[in-house]
Amino acid sequence: MPLYLGLDSSTQSLTAIVVDSDIRKVVYESTLAFDETLPHYGTRHGVLPRSHPDEALSSPVMWAEALDVMFGRLAKSGLDLSRLAAISGSAQQHGSVYLNSAAAAALGALEPSRPLAEQVAPLLSRAASPIWMDSSTGEECREITAAVGGAGPLGAHTGSRAFERFTGPQIRKFAKTDPSGYAATDRVHLVSSFMASLLTGADAPLDPGDGSGMNLMDLASSDWWAPAVEATAQDLLARLPKIRPASSVAGTLSPYWQSRHGLPAARVITWSGDNPCSLIGTGLVREGRVAVSLGTSDVIFGLMEAPRVDASGTGHVFGAPTGAFMGLTVFKNGSLARERVRSAFGLSWPDFSGALASTPIGNQARVFLPWYEPEITPAVQNPGVHRYRLEERDGPGHVRGVIEAQMMAIARHSRWMQVEVDTIYATGGAAANVQILQVLADVFGAEVHQLEVGNSAGLGAALRAHHADRAASGQALPWDQVIDGLVEPIAASRLTPQQGAAAVYERLMKAHAACEAHALGLGPDPTPLLERLAGELADAT
Ligand code: ADP
Ligand code: XUL
């Protein structure tokens, strides 16, 4: 009767999910929000106070402390933890953790009587970690792109053109701006491999799924791509972890955790990124369906048997935990943009949902582009919101405007994945909101389902632990059996597109594209187009 633990170290929180593989149920789930539970780090939405709007840093010591607190909770949960067979994890992608030469030995000799945080702090050669929301490395992206012979070869080898948040450009910026800090760095971990190292008490590898978010890994061979590594920083190869399959065993839970929290010597399975883990946690182990994650970021993703690189340069191809690939497109202005609109008009979530329900499909051809933060898709370096035919004080118009613009952007900018979308699995915090999901269904003309377990990244990590533990015991299970019964859509949650929605969004999406082009300085003012559309929509009702 083994138990499997999945940990999800996300932007704003740490979640633990325990699965009982015999009864095929989640038997424990707990979330710890960084801002509230660990206020002494001073984070807001998991990000340290910013010295520049383009920069986004967080604290690796805080992530370590969260792990310590979470294992304390697990120890008191009443679960029979002697049954815990394996642990794996999911982490926000791209973020990097810089360890000094004392770290490798010290992590294996942590004192169980002392909190983890105070023992980890002296092992860092850089106190703060840049995370995926950072967009301050445009110069480094250009330098790396030029050094490897252009965006074409970089995209073809690593699965993505250079992106500001990707780990390679971030490492280059650190090496350039703090050469002595870089010289004192023995190992550059991703958040995933750092967290796994804390659990095993040794230097843990990273997996191809998270490795493909670095602009450093060759997708075809799942190994470091020498031209990119050389273009990024001097002597970087020696500082990078090993890349191992997502199903590999990284080690066993170290004596620190066994003594401090009374845990068994469970297997620790190599961690991965939140998107590869969510792929498993939404059951997308074959091609054809997609999932939309409405978390801090909004992401659309699906499995790909063969890598199809996005020629337009917006999307990414990552390794999937199954050994295949996944396509994904990421939007930075996700939940935080929805929250900005909500708080600007003093609304609760029920008010927000009410405003969505009471406004017409197509928003009377009023468009709102919610680029509060520099945007990843489309690439927007200078943040700012844009209103087309929308009054600044129109609360309901902004609510529908933000959601329609987000869902249309997800639909338009994922066409490169070439998936005929008829079913969408929705996950992430905002997937709890049925009115938001109705707009998703209307825009895509597809069915949308909520999943039983909302945290698909944490669930995916627990399922990966199960899969890898069985394989390591010589009893490998096919993925279909690993996910069976655990990634089910909620039967009553099926949403279908409303009548007439497809015709409205077909036209509004063209207008949305014109608004984006105008806001990016690439096209004419779309207001006349929107006015014509408003007239047509009014005539049609
Ligand atoms: P993370 O990316 O950190 O894993 P989550 O998937 O946990 O984020 O999502 C957290 C977000 O969910 C919050 O920032 C909040 O804006 C959003 N959220 C929670 N409840 C609702 C709701 N009822 N409607 C819309 N958004 C919601
Ligand atoms: C993926 C991305 C985000 C982070 C945080 O490329 O930047 O989805 O993984 O969730």
mmCIF file of C-alpha atoms in Angstrom, residues 17-379:
data_model
loop_
_atom_site.group_PDB
_atom_site.id
_atom_site.type_symbol
_atom_site.label_atom_id
_atom_site.label_comp_id
_atom_site.label_asym_id
_atom_site.label_seq_id
_atom_site.Cartn_x
_atom_site.Cartn_y
_atom_site.Cartn_z
ATOM 1 C CA ILE A 17 -0.250 16.120 -2.651
ATOM 2 C CA VAL A 18 -0.181 12.510 -1.432
ATOM 3 C CA VAL A 19 -1.629 9.752 -3.608
ATOM 4 C CA ASP A 20 -2.497 6.252 -2.414
ATOM 5 C CA SER A 21 -1.788 4.167 -5.512
ATOM 6 C CA ASP A 22 -3.917 1.191 -4.399
ATOM 7 C CA ILE A 23 -7.160 3.022 -3.807
ATOM 8 C CA ARG A 24 -6.283 5.552 -6.550
ATOM 9 C CA LYS A 25 -7.114 8.580 -4.462
ATOM 10 C CA VAL A 26 -5.518 11.797 -3.269
ATOM 11 C CA VAL A 27 -5.371 11.240 0.499
ATOM 12 C CA TYR A 28 -3.707 14.502 1.516
ATOM 13 C CA GLU A 29 -3.361 17.994 0.045
ATOM 14 C CA SER A 30 -1.930 21.075 1.706
ATOM 15 C CA THR A 31 -0.826 24.461 0.359
ATOM 16 C CA LEU A 32 1.405 27.037 1.967
ATOM 17 C CA ALA A 33 1.320 30.550 0.478
ATOM 18 C CA PHE A 34 4.725 32.219 0.736
ATOM 19 C CA ASP A 35 3.440 35.774 1.370
ATOM 20 C CA GLU A 36 1.203 34.709 4.245
ATOM 21 C CA THR A 37 3.047 31.812 5.909
ATOM 22 C CA LEU A 38 6.574 33.172 5.516
ATOM 23 C CA PRO A 39 6.039 36.953 5.669
ATOM 24 C CA HIS A 40 9.580 37.613 6.947
ATOM 25 C CA TYR A 41 10.910 37.321 3.373
ATOM 26 C CA GLY A 42 8.761 40.292 2.340
ATOM 27 C CA THR A 43 7.548 38.716 -0.920
ATOM 28 C CA ARG A 44 4.468 39.895 -2.802
ATOM 29 C CA HIS A 45 2.863 37.125 -4.836
ATOM 30 C CA GLY A 46 6.093 35.193 -4.185
ATOM 31 C CA VAL A 47 8.381 37.896 -5.641
ATOM 32 C CA LEU A 48 10.888 39.958 -3.612
ATOM 33 C CA PRO A 49 10.480 43.770 -3.644
ATOM 34 C CA ARG A 50 11.571 44.906 -7.093
ATOM 35 C CA SER A 51 14.374 47.375 -7.704
ATOM 36 C CA HIS A 52 13.473 47.554 -11.401
ATOM 37 C CA PRO A 53 10.138 46.714 -13.088
ATOM 38 C CA ASP A 54 11.843 44.279 -15.491
ATOM 39 C CA GLU A 55 13.438 42.270 -12.703
ATOM 40 C CA ALA A 56 11.748 39.512 -10.707
ATOM 41 C CA LEU A 57 13.694 37.714 -7.988
ATOM 42 C CA SER A 58 12.689 35.343 -5.242
ATOM 43 C CA SER A 59 14.401 33.721 -2.286
ATOM 44 C CA PRO A 60 15.771 30.166 -2.470
ATOM 45 C CA VAL A 61 16.057 30.224 1.341
ATOM 46 C CA MET A 62 12.296 30.841 1.484
ATOM 47 C CA TRP A 63 11.656 27.846 -0.790
ATOM 48 C CA ALA A 64 13.831 25.736 1.535
ATOM 49 C CA GLU A 65 12.004 26.970 4.631
ATOM 50 C CA ALA A 66 8.674 26.180 2.964
ATOM 51 C CA LEU A 67 9.863 22.602 2.451
ATOM 52 C CA ASP A 68 10.790 22.331 6.133
ATOM 53 C CA VAL A 69 7.382 23.708 7.221
ATOM 54 C CA MET A 70 5.544 21.402 4.788
ATOM 55 C CA PHE A 71 7.324 18.270 6.032
ATOM 56 C CA GLY A 72 6.421 19.375 9.583
ATOM 57 C CA ARG A 73 2.772 19.473 8.488
ATOM 58 C CA LEU A 74 3.042 16.073 6.807
ATOM 59 C CA ALA A 75 4.547 14.561 9.953
ATOM 60 C CA LYS A 76 1.482 15.753 11.890
ATOM 61 C CA SER A 77 -1.049 14.803 9.186
ATOM 62 C CA GLY A 78 -1.996 11.431 10.635
ATOM 63 C CA LEU A 79 -0.850 9.669 7.431
ATOM 64 C CA ASP A 80 1.147 6.479 7.929
ATOM 65 C CA LEU A 81 4.316 7.916 6.433
ATOM 66 C CA SER A 82 6.181 4.625 6.783
ATOM 67 C CA ARG A 83 4.245 3.759 3.592
ATOM 68 C CA LEU A 84 5.811 6.668 1.697
ATOM 69 C CA ALA A 85 7.627 4.958 -1.183
ATOM 70 C CA ALA A 86 8.721 7.865 -3.331
ATOM 71 C CA ILE A 87 8.642 11.646 -3.655
ATOM 72 C CA SER A 88 8.904 13.797 -6.734
ATOM 73 C CA GLY A 89 8.368 17.440 -7.401
ATOM 74 C CA SER A 90 7.304 20.178 -9.740
ATOM 75 C CA ALA A 91 8.811 23.643 -9.733
ATOM 76 C CA GLN A 92 8.225 26.972 -11.443
ATOM 77 C CA GLN A 93 10.398 26.784 -14.547
ATOM 78 C CA HIS A 94 13.464 28.803 -15.600
ATOM 79 C CA GLY A 95 14.434 30.157 -12.128
ATOM 80 C CA SER A 96 18.063 29.546 -11.160
ATOM 81 C CA VAL A 97 19.794 28.911 -7.822
ATOM 82 C CA TYR A 98 23.527 29.583 -7.421
ATOM 83 C CA LEU A 99 25.442 27.381 -4.939
ATOM 84 C CA ASN A 100 29.004 27.843 -3.717
ATOM 85 C CA SER A 101 31.707 25.216 -3.293
ATOM 86 C CA ALA A 102 30.673 24.415 0.297
ATOM 87 C CA ALA A 103 27.191 23.307 -0.789
ATOM 88 C CA ALA A 104 27.830 19.800 -2.110
ATOM 89 C CA ALA A 105 29.300 18.539 1.161
ATOM 90 C CA ALA A 106 27.119 20.635 3.487
ATOM 91 C CA LEU A 107 23.828 19.408 1.986
ATOM 92 C CA GLY A 108 24.804 15.864 2.945
ATOM 93 C CA ALA A 109 25.619 16.841 6.518
ATOM 94 C CA LEU A 110 22.672 19.019 7.558
ATOM 95 C CA GLU A 111 21.964 19.048 11.302
ATOM 96 C CA PRO A 112 18.480 17.651 12.012
ATOM 97 C CA SER A 113 18.063 19.785 15.146
ATOM 98 C CA ARG A 114 18.397 23.026 13.181
ATOM 99 C CA PRO A 115 15.953 24.569 10.681
ATOM 100 C CA LEU A 116 16.848 24.098 7.029
ATOM 101 C CA ALA A 117 16.736 27.790 6.070
ATOM 102 C CA GLU A 118 19.649 28.920 8.275
ATOM 103 C CA GLN A 119 21.785 26.035 6.999
ATOM 104 C CA VAL A 120 21.045 26.740 3.328
ATOM 105 C CA ALA A 121 21.650 30.507 3.375
ATOM 106 C CA PRO A 122 25.480 30.221 3.696
ATOM 107 C CA LEU A 123 25.600 27.832 0.709
ATOM 108 C CA LEU A 124 24.437 30.413 -1.831
ATOM 109 C CA SER A 125 26.794 32.395 -4.046
ATOM 110 C CA ARG A 126 23.832 34.588 -5.019
ATOM 111 C CA ALA A 127 21.276 35.407 -2.332
ATOM 112 C CA ALA A 128 18.293 35.872 -4.643
ATOM 113 C CA SER A 129 17.135 33.810 -7.624
ATOM 114 C CA PRO A 130 15.846 35.310 -10.865
ATOM 115 C CA ILE A 131 12.496 33.681 -11.701
ATOM 116 C CA TRP A 132 10.354 33.241 -14.819
ATOM 117 C CA MET A 133 8.739 36.695 -14.456
ATOM 118 C CA ASP A 134 12.087 38.422 -15.031
ATOM 119 C CA SER A 135 12.412 40.114 -18.422
ATOM 120 C CA SER A 136 15.647 42.042 -17.899
ATOM 121 C CA THR A 137 17.965 40.067 -20.191
ATOM 122 C CA GLY A 138 17.134 41.356 -23.680
ATOM 123 C CA GLU A 139 20.783 42.220 -24.317
ATOM 124 C CA GLU A 140 21.966 38.753 -23.265
ATOM 125 C CA CYS A 141 19.321 37.121 -25.487
ATOM 126 C CA ARG A 142 20.673 39.070 -28.465
ATOM 127 C CA GLU A 143 24.283 38.181 -27.611
ATOM 128 C CA ILE A 144 23.575 34.455 -27.254
ATOM 129 C CA THR A 145 21.464 34.392 -30.432
ATOM 130 C CA ALA A 146 24.238 36.061 -32.434
ATOM 131 C CA ALA A 147 26.945 33.787 -31.005
ATOM 132 C CA VAL A 148 25.137 30.555 -31.991
ATOM 133 C CA GLY A 149 24.396 31.767 -35.514
ATOM 134 C CA GLY A 150 20.879 33.163 -35.117
ATOM 135 C CA ALA A 151 17.414 32.411 -33.765
ATOM 136 C CA GLY A 152 16.956 29.581 -36.312
ATOM 137 C CA PRO A 153 19.665 27.247 -34.985
ATOM 138 C CA LEU A 154 18.921 28.202 -31.369
ATOM 139 C CA GLY A 155 15.206 27.367 -31.809
ATOM 140 C CA ALA A 156 15.876 24.201 -33.778
ATOM 141 C CA HIS A 157 18.313 22.837 -31.165
ATOM 142 C CA THR A 158 16.875 24.038 -27.869
ATOM 143 C CA GLY A 159 13.150 24.197 -28.768
ATOM 144 C CA SER A 160 12.854 27.976 -28.293
ATOM 145 C CA ARG A 161 14.411 31.173 -29.566
ATOM 146 C CA ALA A 162 16.142 33.165 -26.804
ATOM 147 C CA PHE A 163 13.653 34.295 -24.136
ATOM 148 C CA GLU A 164 14.446 36.784 -21.368
ATOM 149 C CA ARG A 165 13.253 34.495 -18.569
ATOM 150 C CA PHE A 166 15.121 31.417 -19.825
ATOM 151 C CA THR A 167 17.977 30.322 -17.612
ATOM 152 C CA GLY A 168 20.849 30.747 -20.096
ATOM 153 C CA PRO A 169 20.324 34.492 -20.637
ATOM 154 C CA GLN A 170 19.835 34.886 -16.855
ATOM 155 C CA ILE A 171 23.123 33.106 -16.113
ATOM 156 C CA ARG A 172 24.904 35.270 -18.693
ATOM 157 C CA LYS A 173 23.585 38.436 -17.071
ATOM 158 C CA PHE A 174 24.817 37.289 -13.641
ATOM 159 C CA ALA A 175 28.254 36.354 -15.009
ATOM 160 C CA LYS A 176 28.518 39.789 -16.657
ATOM 161 C CA THR A 177 27.211 41.939 -13.808
ATOM 162 C CA ASP A 178 28.709 40.019 -10.858
ATOM 163 C CA PRO A 179 31.826 38.217 -12.129
ATOM 164 C CA SER A 180 33.073 37.445 -8.619
ATOM 165 C CA GLY A 181 29.678 35.999 -7.645
ATOM 166 C CA TYR A 182 29.789 33.862 -10.783
ATOM 167 C CA ALA A 183 33.377 32.805 -10.027
ATOM 168 C CA ALA A 184 32.253 31.723 -6.536
ATOM 169 C CA THR A 185 29.461 29.609 -8.065
ATOM 170 C CA ASP A 186 30.095 25.896 -8.099
ATOM 171 C CA ARG A 187 26.678 24.790 -9.349
ATOM 172 C CA VAL A 188 23.769 26.550 -11.097
ATOM 173 C CA HIS A 189 20.596 24.664 -10.301
ATOM 174 C CA LEU A 190 17.075 25.112 -11.575
ATOM 175 C CA VAL A 191 14.463 25.485 -8.832
ATOM 176 C CA SER A 192 13.534 21.841 -9.518
ATOM 177 C CA SER A 193 17.027 20.385 -9.151
ATOM 178 C CA PHE A 194 17.766 22.651 -6.153
ATOM 179 C CA MET A 195 14.707 21.358 -4.300
ATOM 180 C CA ALA A 196 15.579 17.759 -5.195
ATOM 181 C CA SER A 197 19.131 18.358 -3.898
ATOM 182 C CA LEU A 198 17.709 19.555 -0.575
ATOM 183 C CA LEU A 199 15.760 16.294 -0.297
ATOM 184 C CA THR A 200 18.577 13.927 -1.262
ATOM 185 C CA GLY A 201 21.338 15.848 0.517
ATOM 186 C CA ALA A 202 23.412 15.605 -2.659
ATOM 187 C CA ASP A 203 23.750 17.287 -6.024
ATOM 188 C CA ALA A 204 20.597 16.245 -7.933
ATOM 189 C CA PRO A 205 20.187 16.113 -11.722
ATOM 190 C CA LEU A 206 17.514 17.937 -13.713
ATOM 191 C CA ASP A 207 15.198 16.399 -16.310
ATOM 192 C CA PRO A 208 14.824 17.222 -20.026
ATOM 193 C CA GLY A 209 11.420 18.871 -19.399
ATOM 194 C CA ASP A 210 12.868 21.556 -17.158
ATOM 195 C CA GLY A 211 16.198 21.539 -19.031
ATOM 196 C CA SER A 212 14.423 22.691 -22.185
ATOM 197 C CA GLY A 213 13.489 25.952 -20.456
ATOM 198 C CA MET A 214 17.108 27.089 -20.414
ATOM 199 C CA ASN A 215 18.140 27.815 -24.040
ATOM 200 C CA LEU A 216 21.046 25.476 -23.247
ATOM 201 C CA MET A 217 19.833 21.925 -23.890
ATOM 202 C CA ASP A 218 19.751 20.069 -27.198
ATOM 203 C CA LEU A 219 16.222 18.657 -27.438
ATOM 204 C CA ALA A 220 17.137 15.763 -29.711
ATOM 205 C CA SER A 221 19.855 14.351 -27.455
ATOM 206 C CA SER A 222 18.617 15.676 -24.054
ATOM 207 C CA ASP A 223 22.149 16.834 -23.368
ATOM 208 C CA TRP A 224 23.808 20.239 -23.100
ATOM 209 C CA TRP A 225 24.222 21.923 -26.499
ATOM 210 C CA ALA A 226 27.865 23.011 -26.546
ATOM 211 C CA PRO A 227 27.478 26.117 -28.780
ATOM 212 C CA ALA A 228 24.797 27.575 -26.477
ATOM 213 C CA VAL A 229 26.694 26.660 -23.301
ATOM 214 C CA GLU A 230 29.846 28.320 -24.669
ATOM 215 C CA ALA A 231 27.901 31.390 -25.823
ATOM 216 C CA THR A 232 26.339 31.848 -22.380
ATOM 217 C CA ALA A 233 29.185 32.072 -19.845
ATOM 218 C CA GLN A 234 32.763 30.971 -19.340
ATOM 219 C CA ASP A 235 33.268 27.491 -17.867
ATOM 220 C CA LEU A 236 29.538 27.023 -17.578
ATOM 221 C CA LEU A 237 29.488 23.319 -18.434
ATOM 222 C CA ALA A 238 31.263 22.405 -15.190
ATOM 223 C CA ARG A 239 28.671 24.394 -13.244
ATOM 224 C CA LEU A 240 25.598 22.724 -14.785
ATOM 225 C CA PRO A 241 23.867 19.695 -13.258
ATOM 226 C CA LYS A 242 23.568 16.397 -15.094
ATOM 227 C CA ILE A 243 20.454 15.836 -17.221
ATOM 228 C CA ARG A 244 18.683 12.566 -16.459
ATOM 229 C CA PRO A 245 15.317 11.162 -17.577
ATOM 230 C CA ALA A 246 12.314 12.414 -15.590
ATOM 231 C CA SER A 247 11.780 8.867 -14.348
ATOM 232 C CA SER A 248 15.286 8.525 -12.896
ATOM 233 C CA VAL A 249 15.932 8.066 -9.179
ATOM 234 C CA ALA A 250 17.896 11.060 -7.864
ATOM 235 C CA GLY A 251 18.604 9.460 -4.468
ATOM 236 C CA THR A 252 16.856 8.728 -1.190
ATOM 237 C CA LEU A 253 15.425 11.128 1.353
ATOM 238 C CA SER A 254 18.469 12.236 3.341
ATOM 239 C CA PRO A 255 19.053 11.477 7.063
ATOM 240 C CA TYR A 256 18.173 15.146 7.800
ATOM 241 C CA TRP A 257 14.507 14.612 6.863
ATOM 242 C CA GLN A 258 14.386 11.150 8.382
ATOM 243 C CA SER A 259 15.573 12.387 11.809
ATOM 244 C CA ARG A 260 13.948 15.810 11.782
ATOM 245 C CA HIS A 261 10.444 14.791 10.610
ATOM 246 C CA GLY A 262 10.403 10.998 11.147
ATOM 247 C CA LEU A 263 10.188 10.164 7.432
ATOM 248 C CA PRO A 264 11.361 6.920 5.791
ATOM 249 C CA ALA A 265 14.247 6.569 3.337
ATOM 250 C CA ALA A 266 11.859 7.096 0.415
ATOM 251 C CA ARG A 267 13.124 7.292 -3.148
ATOM 252 C CA VAL A 268 13.488 10.824 -4.466
ATOM 253 C CA ILE A 269 12.615 10.960 -8.163
ATOM 254 C CA THR A 270 14.169 13.677 -10.335
ATOM 255 C CA TRP A 271 11.966 16.790 -10.222
ATOM 256 C CA SER A 272 10.611 18.549 -13.290
ATOM 257 C CA GLY A 273 9.042 21.871 -14.265
ATOM 258 C CA ASP A 274 5.434 22.733 -13.476
ATOM 259 C CA ASN A 275 4.316 22.510 -17.104
ATOM 260 C CA PRO A 276 5.781 19.042 -17.806
ATOM 261 C CA CYS A 277 4.322 17.862 -14.478
ATOM 262 C CA SER A 278 0.927 19.370 -15.356
ATOM 263 C CA LEU A 279 0.978 17.463 -18.634
ATOM 264 C CA ILE A 280 0.879 14.244 -16.573
ATOM 265 C CA GLY A 281 -1.483 15.695 -13.945
ATOM 266 C CA THR A 282 -4.010 16.528 -16.673
ATOM 267 C CA GLY A 283 -3.630 13.085 -18.241
ATOM 268 C CA LEU A 284 -2.246 14.324 -21.561
ATOM 269 C CA VAL A 285 -0.117 11.255 -22.218
ATOM 270 C CA ARG A 286 -1.147 11.103 -25.902
ATOM 271 C CA GLU A 287 -1.496 13.672 -28.706
ATOM 272 C CA GLY A 288 -4.806 15.365 -29.488
ATOM 273 C CA ARG A 289 -6.084 17.180 -26.416
ATOM 274 C CA VAL A 290 -4.760 20.324 -24.779
ATOM 275 C CA ALA A 291 -4.800 21.748 -21.290
ATOM 276 C CA VAL A 292 -5.025 25.390 -20.321
ATOM 277 C CA SER A 293 -3.465 26.283 -16.985
ATOM 278 C CA LEU A 294 -4.801 29.513 -15.484
ATOM 279 C CA GLY A 295 -2.269 30.006 -12.681
ATOM 280 C CA THR A 296 0.005 32.956 -12.010
ATOM 281 C CA SER A 297 0.903 32.597 -15.694
ATOM 282 C CA ASP A 298 -1.587 31.345 -18.282
ATOM 283 C CA VAL A 299 -0.244 28.442 -20.310
ATOM 284 C CA ILE A 300 -1.657 26.253 -23.080
ATOM 285 C CA PHE A 301 0.078 22.951 -23.658
ATOM 286 C CA GLY A 302 -0.254 19.521 -25.201
ATOM 287 C CA LEU A 303 1.839 16.424 -25.858
ATOM 288 C CA MET A 304 3.731 16.107 -29.166
ATOM 289 C CA GLU A 305 5.152 12.802 -30.368
ATOM 290 C CA ALA A 306 7.680 14.657 -32.533
ATOM 291 C CA PRO A 307 8.988 18.163 -31.896
ATOM 292 C CA ARG A 308 7.293 20.787 -34.130
ATOM 293 C CA VAL A 309 9.183 24.004 -33.545
ATOM 294 C CA ASP A 310 7.192 27.247 -33.778
ATOM 295 C CA ALA A 311 8.488 29.181 -36.785
ATOM 296 C CA SER A 312 6.929 32.425 -35.505
ATOM 297 C CA GLY A 313 9.087 32.215 -32.375
ATOM 298 C CA THR A 314 6.335 32.616 -29.754
ATOM 299 C CA GLY A 315 5.938 29.046 -28.560
ATOM 300 C CA HIS A 316 8.223 26.481 -26.979
ATOM 301 C CA VAL A 317 8.926 22.795 -27.329
ATOM 302 C CA PHE A 318 9.908 21.099 -24.071
ATOM 303 C CA GLY A 319 10.724 17.500 -23.204
ATOM 304 C CA ALA A 320 7.746 15.629 -21.743
ATOM 305 C CA PRO A 321 8.042 13.289 -18.727
ATOM 306 C CA THR A 322 6.909 10.406 -20.953
ATOM 307 C CA GLY A 323 10.036 10.799 -23.081
ATOM 308 C CA ALA A 324 8.057 12.501 -25.903
ATOM 309 C CA PHE A 325 7.732 16.290 -26.287
ATOM 310 C CA MET A 326 5.258 18.997 -25.374
ATOM 311 C CA GLY A 327 4.316 22.225 -27.087
ATOM 312 C CA LEU A 328 3.420 25.209 -24.966
ATOM 313 C CA THR A 329 2.747 28.920 -25.170
ATOM 314 C CA VAL A 330 3.042 31.095 -22.068
ATOM 315 C CA PHE A 331 1.343 34.370 -21.138
ATOM 316 C CA LYS A 332 2.738 36.342 -18.223
ATOM 317 C CA ASN A 333 -0.326 38.537 -17.624
ATOM 318 C CA GLY A 334 -2.508 35.719 -16.274
ATOM 319 C CA SER A 335 -3.983 35.684 -12.766
ATOM 320 C CA LEU A 336 -2.214 38.836 -11.678
ATOM 321 C CA ALA A 337 -3.817 40.800 -14.540
ATOM 322 C CA ARG A 338 -7.233 39.389 -13.614
ATOM 323 C CA GLU A 339 -6.557 40.461 -10.035
ATOM 324 C CA ARG A 340 -5.512 43.957 -11.165
ATOM 325 C CA VAL A 341 -8.867 44.436 -12.901
ATOM 326 C CA ARG A 342 -10.719 42.939 -9.943
ATOM 327 C CA SER A 343 -9.076 45.276 -7.430
ATOM 328 C CA ALA A 344 -9.284 48.358 -9.711
ATOM 329 C CA PHE A 345 -13.080 48.073 -9.540
ATOM 330 C CA GLY A 346 -13.235 46.792 -5.932
ATOM 331 C CA LEU A 347 -14.764 43.433 -6.897
ATOM 332 C CA SER A 348 -14.817 40.072 -5.099
ATOM 333 C CA TRP A 349 -14.436 36.929 -7.249
ATOM 334 C CA PRO A 350 -18.229 36.387 -7.141
ATOM 335 C CA ASP A 351 -18.702 40.037 -8.314
ATOM 336 C CA PHE A 352 -16.166 39.409 -11.060
ATOM 337 C CA SER A 353 -18.028 36.269 -12.171
ATOM 338 C CA GLY A 354 -21.311 38.185 -12.027
ATOM 339 C CA ALA A 355 -19.904 40.861 -14.331
ATOM 340 C CA LEU A 356 -18.828 38.182 -16.803
ATOM 341 C CA ALA A 357 -22.259 36.565 -16.721
ATOM 342 C CA SER A 358 -24.077 39.864 -17.272
ATOM 343 C CA THR A 359 -22.012 41.169 -20.212
ATOM 344 C CA PRO A 360 -22.599 40.054 -23.820
ATOM 345 C CA ILE A 361 -20.350 37.726 -25.786
ATOM 346 C CA GLY A 362 -18.001 39.936 -27.791
ATOM 347 C CA ASN A 363 -18.187 42.802 -25.252
ATOM 348 C CA GLN A 364 -19.904 45.016 -27.859
ATOM 349 C CA ALA A 365 -16.588 45.073 -29.737
ATOM 350 C CA ARG A 366 -14.705 46.665 -26.839
ATOM 351 C CA VAL A 367 -11.172 45.314 -26.453
ATOM 352 C CA PHE A 368 -8.798 45.528 -23.491
ATOM 353 C CA LEU A 369 -5.158 44.425 -23.751
ATOM 354 C CA PRO A 370 -3.994 43.712 -20.154
ATOM 355 C CA TRP A 371 -0.225 44.046 -20.419
ATOM 356 C CA TYR A 372 0.340 45.227 -16.845
ATOM 357 C CA GLU A 373 3.696 43.395 -16.894
ATOM 358 C CA PRO A 374 6.073 42.992 -19.845
ATOM 359 C CA GLU A 375 4.366 40.224 -21.834
ATOM 360 C CA ILE A 376 5.910 37.001 -23.131
ATOM 361 C CA THR A 377 3.254 36.318 -25.829
ATOM 362 C CA PRO A 378 3.224 38.449 -27.864
ATOM 363 C CA ALA A 379 6.607 39.893 -26.910
#
